[in-house]
PDB file of N, CA and C in Angstrom:
ATOM      1  N   UNK A   1      13.403  28.397 -34.650  1.00  0.00           N
ATOM      2  CA  UNK A   1      13.931  28.060 -33.342  1.00  0.00           C
ATOM      3  C   UNK A   1      13.756  29.255 -32.425  1.00  0.00           C
ATOM      4  N   UNK A   2      13.477  29.007 -31.141  1.00  0.00           N
ATOM      5  CA  UNK A   2      13.286  30.086 -30.184  1.00  0.00           C
ATOM      6  C   UNK A   2      14.600  30.787 -29.899  1.00  0.00           C
ATOM      7  N   UNK A   3      14.503  32.107 -29.762  1.00  0.00           N
ATOM      8  CA  UNK A   3      15.692  32.885 -29.428  1.00  0.00           C
ATOM      9  C   UNK A   3      16.042  32.744 -27.957  1.00  0.00           C
ATOM     10  N   UNK A   4      15.046  32.501 -27.123  1.00  0.00           N
ATOM     11  CA  UNK A   4      15.262  32.409 -25.681  1.00  0.00           C
ATOM     12  C   UNK A   4      15.065  30.963 -25.228  1.00  0.00           C
ATOM     13  N   UNK A   5      16.110  30.368 -24.635  1.00  0.00           N
ATOM     14  CA  UNK A   5      15.934  29.001 -24.147  1.00  0.00           C
ATOM     15  C   UNK A   5      14.873  28.959 -23.043  1.00  0.00           C
ATOM     16  N   UNK A   6      14.157  27.844 -22.972  1.00  0.00           N
ATOM     17  CA  UNK A   6      13.146  27.705 -21.933  1.00  0.00           C
ATOM     18  C   UNK A   6      11.822  28.342 -22.285  1.00  0.00           C
ATOM     19  N   UNK A   7      11.597  28.671 -23.550  1.00  0.00           N
ATOM     20  CA  UNK A   7      10.312  29.215 -23.980  1.00  0.00           C
ATOM     21  C   UNK A   7       9.802  28.383 -25.139  1.00  0.00           C
ATOM     22  N   UNK A   8       8.564  28.548 -25.456  1.00  0.00           N
ATOM     23  CA  UNK A   8       7.999  27.844 -26.593  1.00  0.00           C
ATOM     24  C   UNK A   8       7.125  26.685 -26.184  1.00  0.00           C
ATOM     25  N   UNK A   9       6.658  25.906 -27.180  1.00  0.00           N
ATOM     26  CA  UNK A   9       5.714  24.818 -26.917  1.00  0.00           C
ATOM     27  C   UNK A   9       6.247  23.762 -25.943  1.00  0.00           C
ATOM     28  N   UNK A  10       7.514  23.399 -26.039  1.00  0.00           N
ATOM     29  CA  UNK A  10       8.065  22.371 -25.152  1.00  0.00           C
ATOM     30  C   UNK A  10       8.009  22.828 -23.699  1.00  0.00           C
ATOM     31  N   UNK A  11       8.368  24.068 -23.452  1.00  0.00           N
ATOM     32  CA  UNK A  11       8.329  24.606 -22.090  1.00  0.00           C
ATOM     33  C   UNK A  11       6.889  24.683 -21.591  1.00  0.00           C
ATOM     34  N   UNK A  12       5.965  25.055 -22.472  1.00  0.00           N
ATOM     35  CA  UNK A  12       4.549  25.099 -22.091  1.00  0.00           C
ATOM     36  C   UNK A  12       4.056  23.705 -21.685  1.00  0.00           C
ATOM     37  N   UNK A  13       4.495  22.674 -22.434  1.00  0.00           N
ATOM     38  CA  UNK A  13       4.114  21.297 -22.100  1.00  0.00           C
ATOM     39  C   UNK A  13       4.667  20.892 -20.734  1.00  0.00           C
ATOM     40  N   UNK A  14       5.909  21.243 -20.472  1.00  0.00           N
ATOM     41  CA  UNK A  14       6.531  20.917 -19.185  1.00  0.00           C
ATOM     42  C   UNK A  14       5.773  21.582 -18.046  1.00  0.00           C
ATOM     43  N   UNK A  15       5.419  22.832 -18.226  1.00  0.00           N
ATOM     44  CA  UNK A  15       4.686  23.552 -17.182  1.00  0.00           C
ATOM     45  C   UNK A  15       3.295  22.953 -16.973  1.00  0.00           C
ATOM     46  N   UNK A  16       2.633  22.551 -18.046  1.00  0.00           N
ATOM     47  CA  UNK A  16       1.301  21.948 -17.936  1.00  0.00           C
ATOM     48  C   UNK A  16       1.377  20.610 -17.199  1.00  0.00           C
ATOM     49  N   UNK A  17       2.375  19.805 -17.535  1.00  0.00           N
ATOM     50  CA  UNK A  17       2.542  18.514 -16.867  1.00  0.00           C
ATOM     51  C   UNK A  17       2.875  18.731 -15.387  1.00  0.00           C
ATOM     52  N   UNK A  18       3.728  19.690 -15.104  1.00  0.00           N
ATOM     53  CA  UNK A  18       4.084  19.995 -13.715  1.00  0.00           C
ATOM     54  C   UNK A  18       2.858  20.401 -12.921  1.00  0.00           C
ATOM     55  N   UNK A  19       2.028  21.265 -13.488  1.00  0.00           N
ATOM     56  CA  UNK A  19       0.790  21.683 -12.801  1.00  0.00           C
ATOM     57  C   UNK A  19      -0.128  20.488 -12.569  1.00  0.00           C
ATOM     58  N   UNK A  20      -0.246  19.616 -13.565  1.00  0.00           N
ATOM     59  CA  UNK A  20      -1.119  18.444 -13.435  1.00  0.00           C
ATOM     60  C   UNK A  20      -0.617  17.496 -12.342  1.00  0.00           C
ATOM     61  N   UNK A  21       0.687  17.274 -12.285  1.00  0.00           N
ATOM     62  CA  UNK A  21       1.254  16.395 -11.257  1.00  0.00           C
ATOM     63  C   UNK A  21       1.046  16.992  -9.869  1.00  0.00           C
ATOM     64  N   UNK A  22       1.276  18.281  -9.718  1.00  0.00           N
ATOM     65  CA  UNK A  22       1.072  18.932  -8.417  1.00  0.00           C
ATOM     66  C   UNK A  22      -0.386  18.864  -7.986  1.00  0.00           C
ATOM     67  N   UNK A  23      -1.287  19.067  -8.926  1.00  0.00           N
ATOM     68  CA  UNK A  23      -2.719  18.984  -8.613  1.00  0.00           C
ATOM     69  C   UNK A  23      -3.087  17.562  -8.195  1.00  0.00           C
ATOM     70  N   UNK A  24      -2.599  16.578  -8.937  1.00  0.00           N
ATOM     71  CA  UNK A  24      -2.905  15.180  -8.622  1.00  0.00           C
ATOM     72  C   UNK A  24      -2.309  14.759  -7.283  1.00  0.00           C
ATOM     73  N   UNK A  25      -1.158  15.308  -6.928  1.00  0.00           N
ATOM     74  CA  UNK A  25      -0.523  14.913  -5.668  1.00  0.00           C
ATOM     75  C   UNK A  25      -1.264  15.457  -4.456  1.00  0.00           C
ATOM     76  N   UNK A  26      -2.084  16.456  -4.648  1.00  0.00           N
ATOM     77  CA  UNK A  26      -2.854  17.014  -3.531  1.00  0.00           C
ATOM     78  C   UNK A  26      -4.017  16.110  -3.139  1.00  0.00           C
ATOM     79  N   UNK A  27      -4.522  15.320  -4.063  1.00  0.00           N
ATOM     80  CA  UNK A  27      -5.678  14.466  -3.790  1.00  0.00           C
ATOM     81  C   UNK A  27      -5.421  13.445  -2.682  1.00  0.00           C
ATOM     82  N   UNK A  28      -4.343  12.650  -2.747  1.00  0.00           N
ATOM     83  CA  UNK A  28      -4.120  11.699  -1.647  1.00  0.00           C
ATOM     84  C   UNK A  28      -3.971  12.390  -0.291  1.00  0.00           C
ATOM     85  N   UNK A  29      -3.336  13.543  -0.272  1.00  0.00           N
ATOM     86  CA  UNK A  29      -3.188  14.280   0.988  1.00  0.00           C
ATOM     87  C   UNK A  29      -4.546  14.716   1.515  1.00  0.00           C
ATOM     88  N   UNK A  30      -5.423  15.160   0.629  1.00  0.00           N
ATOM     89  CA  UNK A  30      -6.762  15.592   1.052  1.00  0.00           C
ATOM     90  C   UNK A  30      -7.580  14.409   1.562  1.00  0.00           C
ATOM     91  N   UNK A  31      -7.471  13.276   0.885  1.00  0.00           N
ATOM     92  CA  UNK A  31      -8.196  12.079   1.325  1.00  0.00           C
ATOM     93  C   UNK A  31      -7.696  11.644   2.700  1.00  0.00           C
ATOM     94  N   UNK A  32      -6.388  11.647   2.900  1.00  0.00           N
ATOM     95  CA  UNK A  32      -5.824  11.283   4.202  1.00  0.00           C
ATOM     96  C   UNK A  32      -6.279  12.238   5.285  1.00  0.00           C
ATOM     97  N   UNK A  33      -6.274  13.528   4.982  1.00  0.00           N
ATOM     98  CA  UNK A  33      -6.700  14.522   5.971  1.00  0.00           C
ATOM     99  C   UNK A  33      -8.154  14.307   6.359  1.00  0.00           C
ATOM    100  N   UNK A  34      -9.012  14.045   5.373  1.00  0.00           N
ATOM    101  CA  UNK A  34     -10.430  13.796   5.676  1.00  0.00           C
ATOM    102  C   UNK A  34     -10.607  12.517   6.488  1.00  0.00           C
ATOM    103  N   UNK A  35      -9.846  11.491   6.139  1.00  0.00           N
ATOM    104  CA  UNK A  35      -9.943  10.225   6.869  1.00  0.00           C
ATOM    105  C   UNK A  35      -9.513  10.393   8.318  1.00  0.00           C
ATOM    106  N   UNK A  36      -8.429  11.134   8.526  1.00  0.00           N
ATOM    107  CA  UNK A  36      -7.965  11.372   9.890  1.00  0.00           C
ATOM    108  C   UNK A  36      -8.955  12.221  10.670  1.00  0.00           C
ATOM    109  N   UNK A  37      -9.561  13.191  10.017  1.00  0.00           N
ATOM    110  CA  UNK A  37     -10.552  14.031  10.694  1.00  0.00           C
ATOM    111  C   UNK A  37     -11.759  13.194  11.102  1.00  0.00           C
ATOM    112  N   UNK A  38     -12.070  12.182  10.316  1.00  0.00           N
ATOM    113  CA  UNK A  38     -13.231  11.341  10.604  1.00  0.00           C
ATOM    114  C   UNK A  38     -13.054  10.524  11.877  1.00  0.00           C
ATOM    115  N   UNK A  39     -11.822  10.241  12.263  1.00  0.00           N
ATOM    116  CA  UNK A  39     -11.594   9.476  13.488  1.00  0.00           C
ATOM    117  C   UNK A  39     -11.387  10.385  14.694  1.00  0.00           C
ATOM    118  N   UNK A  40     -11.641  11.658  14.493  1.00  0.00           N
ATOM    119  CA  UNK A  40     -11.618  12.651  15.565  1.00  0.00           C
ATOM    120  C   UNK A  40     -10.334  12.605  16.381  1.00  0.00           C
ATOM    121  N   UNK A  41      -9.219  12.561  15.707  1.00  0.00           N
ATOM    122  CA  UNK A  41      -7.915  12.589  16.355  1.00  0.00           C
ATOM    123  C   UNK A  41      -7.714  11.447  17.338  1.00  0.00           C
ATOM    124  N   UNK A  42      -8.431  10.347  17.156  1.00  0.00           N
ATOM    125  CA  UNK A  42      -8.286   9.197  18.044  1.00  0.00           C
ATOM    126  C   UNK A  42      -7.003   8.424  17.762  1.00  0.00           C
ATOM    127  N   UNK A  43      -6.457   8.568  16.552  1.00  0.00           N
ATOM    128  CA  UNK A  43      -5.212   7.892  16.217  1.00  0.00           C
ATOM    129  C   UNK A  43      -4.254   8.887  15.589  1.00  0.00           C
ATOM    130  N   UNK A  44      -2.980   8.544  15.634  1.00  0.00           N
ATOM    131  CA  UNK A  44      -1.955   9.397  15.044  1.00  0.00           C
ATOM    132  C   UNK A  44      -1.787   9.053  13.566  1.00  0.00           C
ATOM    133  N   UNK A  45      -1.099   9.903  12.842  1.00  0.00           N
ATOM    134  CA  UNK A  45      -0.839   9.637  11.424  1.00  0.00           C
ATOM    135  C   UNK A  45      -0.055   8.328  11.236  1.00  0.00           C
ATOM    136  N   UNK A  46       1.013   8.067  12.025  1.00  0.00           N
ATOM    137  CA  UNK A  46       1.700   6.776  11.861  1.00  0.00           C
ATOM    138  C   UNK A  46       0.786   5.574  12.136  1.00  0.00           C
ATOM    139  N   UNK A  47      -0.101   5.695  13.127  1.00  0.00           N
ATOM    140  CA  UNK A  47      -1.040   4.606  13.398  1.00  0.00           C
ATOM    141  C   UNK A  47      -2.010   4.436  12.228  1.00  0.00           C
ATOM    142  N   UNK A  48      -2.434   5.539  11.646  1.00  0.00           N
ATOM    143  CA  UNK A  48      -3.317   5.488  10.481  1.00  0.00           C
ATOM    144  C   UNK A  48      -2.614   4.782   9.326  1.00  0.00           C
ATOM    145  N   UNK A  49      -1.333   5.116   9.117  1.00  0.00           N
ATOM    146  CA  UNK A  49      -0.558   4.454   8.066  1.00  0.00           C
ATOM    147  C   UNK A  49      -0.491   2.953   8.312  1.00  0.00           C
ATOM    148  N   UNK A  50      -0.314   2.572   9.580  1.00  0.00           N
ATOM    149  CA  UNK A  50      -0.268   1.152   9.916  1.00  0.00           C
ATOM    150  C   UNK A  50      -1.583   0.474   9.546  1.00  0.00           C
ATOM    151  N   UNK A  51      -2.687   1.111   9.876  1.00  0.00           N
ATOM    152  CA  UNK A  51      -4.000   0.546   9.553  1.00  0.00           C
ATOM    153  C   UNK A  51      -4.208   0.434   8.047  1.00  0.00           C
ATOM    154  N   UNK A  52      -3.726   1.424   7.303  1.00  0.00           N
ATOM    155  CA  UNK A  52      -3.849   1.387   5.841  1.00  0.00           C
ATOM    156  C   UNK A  52      -3.051   0.209   5.282  1.00  0.00           C
ATOM    157  N   UNK A  53      -1.821   0.037   5.767  1.00  0.00           N
ATOM    158  CA  UNK A  53      -0.995  -1.081   5.299  1.00  0.00           C
ATOM    159  C   UNK A  53      -1.668  -2.408   5.632  1.00  0.00           C
ATOM    160  N   UNK A  54      -2.181  -2.533   6.857  1.00  0.00           N
ATOM    161  CA  UNK A  54      -2.849  -3.776   7.248  1.00  0.00           C
ATOM    162  C   UNK A  54      -4.110  -4.033   6.427  1.00  0.00           C
ATOM    163  N   UNK A  55      -4.845  -2.970   6.122  1.00  0.00           N
ATOM    164  CA  UNK A  55      -6.086  -3.161   5.359  1.00  0.00           C
ATOM    165  C   UNK A  55      -5.813  -3.535   3.909  1.00  0.00           C
ATOM    166  N   UNK A  56      -4.691  -3.085   3.367  1.00  0.00           N
ATOM    167  CA  UNK A  56      -4.386  -3.407   1.970  1.00  0.00           C
ATOM    168  C   UNK A  56      -3.605  -4.704   1.825  1.00  0.00           C
ATOM    169  N   UNK A  57      -2.775  -5.034   2.807  1.00  0.00           N
ATOM    170  CA  UNK A  57      -1.923  -6.226   2.705  1.00  0.00           C
ATOM    171  C   UNK A  57      -2.402  -7.391   3.556  1.00  0.00           C
ATOM    172  N   UNK A  58      -3.335  -7.138   4.465  1.00  0.00           N
ATOM    173  CA  UNK A  58      -3.822  -8.195   5.338  1.00  0.00           C
ATOM    174  C   UNK A  58      -2.872  -8.443   6.493  1.00  0.00           C
ATOM    175  N   UNK A  59      -3.217  -9.426   7.335  1.00  0.00           N
ATOM    176  CA  UNK A  59      -2.379  -9.728   8.495  1.00  0.00           C
ATOM    177  C   UNK A  59      -0.962 -10.085   8.067  1.00  0.00           C
ATOM    178  N   UNK A  60       0.003  -9.619   8.837  1.00  0.00           N
ATOM    179  CA  UNK A  60       1.395  -9.943   8.538  1.00  0.00           C
ATOM    180  C   UNK A  60       2.203  -9.896   9.821  1.00  0.00           C
ATOM    181  N   UNK A  61       3.380 -10.465   9.771  1.00  0.00           N
ATOM    182  CA  UNK A  61       4.275 -10.433  10.924  1.00  0.00           C
ATOM    183  C   UNK A  61       4.699  -8.989  11.162  1.00  0.00           C
ATOM    184  N   UNK A  62       4.967  -8.669  12.436  1.00  0.00           N
ATOM    185  CA  UNK A  62       5.348  -7.299  12.769  1.00  0.00           C
ATOM    186  C   UNK A  62       6.629  -6.865  12.072  1.00  0.00           C
ATOM    187  N   UNK A  63       7.552  -7.788  11.853  1.00  0.00           N
ATOM    188  CA  UNK A  63       8.797  -7.443  11.162  1.00  0.00           C
ATOM    189  C   UNK A  63       8.494  -6.978   9.739  1.00  0.00           C
ATOM    190  N   UNK A  64       7.601  -7.678   9.064  1.00  0.00           N
ATOM    191  CA  UNK A  64       7.218  -7.316   7.694  1.00  0.00           C
ATOM    192  C   UNK A  64       6.446  -6.001   7.700  1.00  0.00           C
ATOM    193  N   UNK A  65       5.545  -5.849   8.652  1.00  0.00           N
ATOM    194  CA  UNK A  65       4.776  -4.613   8.773  1.00  0.00           C
ATOM    195  C   UNK A  65       5.707  -3.429   9.006  1.00  0.00           C
ATOM    196  N   UNK A  66       6.674  -3.594   9.895  1.00  0.00           N
ATOM    197  CA  UNK A  66       7.644  -2.528  10.176  1.00  0.00           C
ATOM    198  C   UNK A  66       8.408  -2.152   8.915  1.00  0.00           C
ATOM    199  N   UNK A  67       8.771  -3.156   8.125  1.00  0.00           N
ATOM    200  CA  UNK A  67       9.477  -2.911   6.868  1.00  0.00           C
ATOM    201  C   UNK A  67       8.639  -2.044   5.930  1.00  0.00           C
ATOM    202  N   UNK A  68       7.362  -2.379   5.802  1.00  0.00           N
ATOM    203  CA  UNK A  68       6.471  -1.614   4.922  1.00  0.00           C
ATOM    204  C   UNK A  68       6.291  -0.180   5.419  1.00  0.00           C
ATOM    205  N   UNK A  69       6.344   0.002   6.733  1.00  0.00           N
ATOM    206  CA  UNK A  69       6.161   1.336   7.314  1.00  0.00           C
ATOM    207  C   UNK A  69       7.460   2.126   7.387  1.00  0.00           C
ATOM    208  N   UNK A  70       8.584   1.448   7.189  1.00  0.00           N
ATOM    209  CA  UNK A  70       9.872   2.128   7.271  1.00  0.00           C
ATOM    210  C   UNK A  70      10.264   2.460   8.702  1.00  0.00           C
ATOM    211  N   UNK A  71       9.863   1.581   9.652  1.00  0.00           N
ATOM    212  CA  UNK A  71      10.201   1.791  11.062  1.00  0.00           C
ATOM    213  C   UNK A  71      10.867   0.530  11.604  1.00  0.00           C
ATOM    214  N   UNK A  72      11.454   0.651  12.783  1.00  0.00           N
ATOM    215  CA  UNK A  72      12.042  -0.500  13.459  1.00  0.00           C
ATOM    216  C   UNK A  72      10.927  -1.414  13.971  1.00  0.00           C
ATOM    217  N   UNK A  73      11.173  -2.717  14.049  1.00  0.00           N
ATOM    218  CA  UNK A  73      10.146  -3.624  14.578  1.00  0.00           C
ATOM    219  C   UNK A  73       9.649  -3.228  15.970  1.00  0.00           C
ATOM    220  N   UNK A  74      10.546  -2.743  16.829  1.00  0.00           N
ATOM    221  CA  UNK A  74      10.119  -2.336  18.175  1.00  0.00           C
ATOM    222  C   UNK A  74       9.133  -1.172  18.108  1.00  0.00           C
ATOM    223  N   UNK A  75       9.319  -0.285  17.144  1.00  0.00           N
ATOM    224  CA  UNK A  75       8.386   0.832  16.961  1.00  0.00           C
ATOM    225  C   UNK A  75       7.034   0.315  16.494  1.00  0.00           C
ATOM    226  N   UNK A  76       7.053  -0.648  15.582  1.00  0.00           N
ATOM    227  CA  UNK A  76       5.793  -1.231  15.094  1.00  0.00           C
ATOM    228  C   UNK A  76       5.047  -1.922  16.233  1.00  0.00           C
ATOM    229  N   UNK A  77       5.783  -2.580  17.141  1.00  0.00           N
ATOM    230  CA  UNK A  77       5.150  -3.234  18.294  1.00  0.00           C
ATOM    231  C   UNK A  77       4.450  -2.191  19.156  1.00  0.00           C
ATOM    232  N   UNK A  78       5.142  -1.085  19.444  1.00  0.00           N
ATOM    233  CA  UNK A  78       4.534  -0.030  20.276  1.00  0.00           C
ATOM    234  C   UNK A  78       3.314   0.573  19.597  1.00  0.00           C
ATOM    235  N   UNK A  79       3.400   0.790  18.281  1.00  0.00           N
ATOM    236  CA  UNK A  79       2.255   1.344  17.550  1.00  0.00           C
ATOM    237  C   UNK A  79       1.063   0.397  17.634  1.00  0.00           C
ATOM    238  N   UNK A  80       1.321  -0.894  17.441  1.00  0.00           N
ATOM    239  CA  UNK A  80       0.242  -1.886  17.495  1.00  0.00           C
ATOM    240  C   UNK A  80      -0.349  -1.959  18.898  1.00  0.00           C
ATOM    241  N   UNK A  81       0.513  -1.910  19.911  1.00  0.00           N
ATOM    242  CA  UNK A  81       0.021  -1.947  21.294  1.00  0.00           C
ATOM    243  C   UNK A  81      -0.886  -0.762  21.588  1.00  0.00           C
ATOM    244  N   UNK A  82      -0.517   0.412  21.096  1.00  0.00           N
ATOM    245  CA  UNK A  82      -1.351   1.599  21.332  1.00  0.00           C
ATOM    246  C   UNK A  82      -2.688   1.481  20.612  1.00  0.00           C
ATOM    247  N   UNK A  83      -2.663   0.898  19.417  1.00  0.00           N
ATOM    248  CA  UNK A  83      -3.919   0.713  18.684  1.00  0.00           C
ATOM    249  C   UNK A  83      -4.821  -0.301  19.371  1.00  0.00           C
ATOM    250  N   UNK A  84      -4.214  -1.270  20.050  1.00  0.00           N
ATOM    251  CA  UNK A  84      -4.992  -2.311  20.715  1.00  0.00           C
ATOM    252  C   UNK A  84      -5.348  -1.943  22.150  1.00  0.00           C
ATOM    253  N   UNK A  85      -4.999  -0.750  22.581  1.00  0.00           N
ATOM    254  CA  UNK A  85      -5.263  -0.332  23.965  1.00  0.00           C
ATOM    255  C   UNK A  85      -6.759  -0.360  24.251  1.00  0.00           C
ATOM    256  N   UNK A  86      -7.135  -0.660  25.501  1.00  0.00           N
ATOM    257  CA  UNK A  86      -8.559  -0.654  25.864  1.00  0.00           C
ATOM    258  C   UNK A  86      -9.213   0.671  25.491  1.00  0.00           C
ATOM    259  N   UNK A  87     -10.427   0.573  25.007  1.00  0.00           N
ATOM    260  CA  UNK A  87     -11.144   1.780  24.604  1.00  0.00           C
ATOM    261  C   UNK A  87     -10.974   2.119  23.138  1.00  0.00           C
ATOM    262  N   UNK A  88     -10.080   1.409  22.458  1.00  0.00           N
ATOM    263  CA  UNK A  88      -9.853   1.646  21.030  1.00  0.00           C
ATOM    264  C   UNK A  88     -10.625   0.667  20.166  1.00  0.00           C
ATOM    265  N   UNK A  89     -11.312  -0.275  20.784  1.00  0.00           N
ATOM    266  CA  UNK A  89     -12.043  -1.262  19.993  1.00  0.00           C
ATOM    267  C   UNK A  89     -11.180  -2.383  19.487  1.00  0.00           C
ATOM    268  N   UNK A  90      -9.940  -2.460  19.929  1.00  0.00           N
ATOM    269  CA  UNK A  90      -9.047  -3.511  19.465  1.00  0.00           C
ATOM    270  C   UNK A  90      -8.409  -4.259  20.609  1.00  0.00           C
ATOM    271  N   UNK A  91      -9.173  -4.575  21.642  1.00  0.00           N
ATOM    272  CA  UNK A  91      -8.623  -5.264  22.799  1.00  0.00           C
ATOM    273  C   UNK A  91      -8.039  -6.603  22.381  1.00  0.00           C
ATOM    274  N   UNK A  92      -6.993  -7.007  23.065  1.00  0.00           N
ATOM    275  CA  UNK A  92      -6.327  -8.278  22.753  1.00  0.00           C
ATOM    276  C   UNK A  92      -7.283  -9.441  22.904  1.00  0.00           C
ATOM    277  N   UNK A  93      -7.121 -10.407  22.017  1.00  0.00           N
ATOM    278  CA  UNK A  93      -7.907 -11.621  22.092  1.00  0.00           C
ATOM    279  C   UNK A  93      -9.288 -11.501  21.472  1.00  0.00           C
ATOM    280  N   UNK A  94      -9.669 -10.340  21.083  1.00  0.00           N
ATOM    281  CA  UNK A  94     -11.015 -10.127  20.559  1.00  0.00           C
ATOM    282  C   UNK A  94     -11.253 -10.905  19.273  1.00  0.00           C
ATOM    283  N   UNK A  95     -10.309 -10.830  18.344  1.00  0.00           N
ATOM    284  CA  UNK A  95     -10.484 -11.499  17.059  1.00  0.00           C
ATOM    285  C   UNK A  95      -9.764 -12.844  17.020  1.00  0.00           C
ATOM    286  N   UNK A  96      -9.022 -13.172  18.069  1.00  0.00           N
ATOM    287  CA  UNK A  96      -8.283 -14.426  18.095  1.00  0.00           C
ATOM    288  C   UNK A  96      -6.933 -14.274  17.421  1.00  0.00           C
ATOM    289  N   UNK A  97      -6.041 -15.233  17.665  1.00  0.00           N
ATOM    290  CA  UNK A  97      -4.695 -15.136  17.104  1.00  0.00           C
ATOM    291  C   UNK A  97      -4.682 -15.366  15.598  1.00  0.00           C
ATOM    292  N   UNK A  98      -3.719 -14.755  14.951  1.00  0.00           N
ATOM    293  CA  UNK A  98      -3.514 -14.950  13.517  1.00  0.00           C
ATOM    294  C   UNK A  98      -2.307 -15.861  13.372  1.00  0.00           C
ATOM    295  N   UNK A  99      -2.430 -16.990  12.671  1.00  0.00           N
ATOM    296  CA  UNK A  99      -1.303 -17.915  12.522  1.00  0.00           C
ATOM    297  C   UNK A  99      -0.081 -17.215  11.945  1.00  0.00           C
ATOM    298  N   UNK A 100       1.079 -17.436  12.573  1.00  0.00           N
ATOM    299  CA  UNK A 100       2.325 -16.850  12.089  1.00  0.00           C
ATOM    300  C   UNK A 100       2.560 -15.429  12.536  1.00  0.00           C
ATOM    301  N   UNK A 101       1.624 -14.847  13.276  1.00  0.00           N
ATOM    302  CA  UNK A 101       1.776 -13.476  13.759  1.00  0.00           C
ATOM    303  C   UNK A 101       1.998 -13.540  15.257  1.00  0.00           C
ATOM    304  N   UNK A 102       3.019 -12.829  15.728  1.00  0.00           N
ATOM    305  CA  UNK A 102       3.419 -12.901  17.121  1.00  0.00           C
ATOM    306  C   UNK A 102       2.307 -12.542  18.078  1.00  0.00           C
ATOM    307  N   UNK A 103       1.549 -11.513  17.793  1.00  0.00           N
ATOM    308  CA  UNK A 103       0.502 -11.053  18.704  1.00  0.00           C
ATOM    309  C   UNK A 103      -0.849 -11.240  18.090  1.00  0.00           C
TER     310      UNK A 103
END
């Protein structure tokens, strides 16, 4: 048995797992940073998150979208309006209405 608590093979395993988790957690952040850089600061991080949720979950009501983003529905409406602003490639009416979706 080890004379000093917190040393030995078990502690080495904990440290190795901790290093692996920290290394793995950096990957999504790096991918997000590269993706945001690719849009040349045309959108904000919250808007990017909205686009990611929409791309993975498909069209949804703003209330549901707001829930997934952890924001109030009014905030989700403003975010969507900014994304659909002229010059962003998402002008209203371009793709037509989505059944069950307010806008």
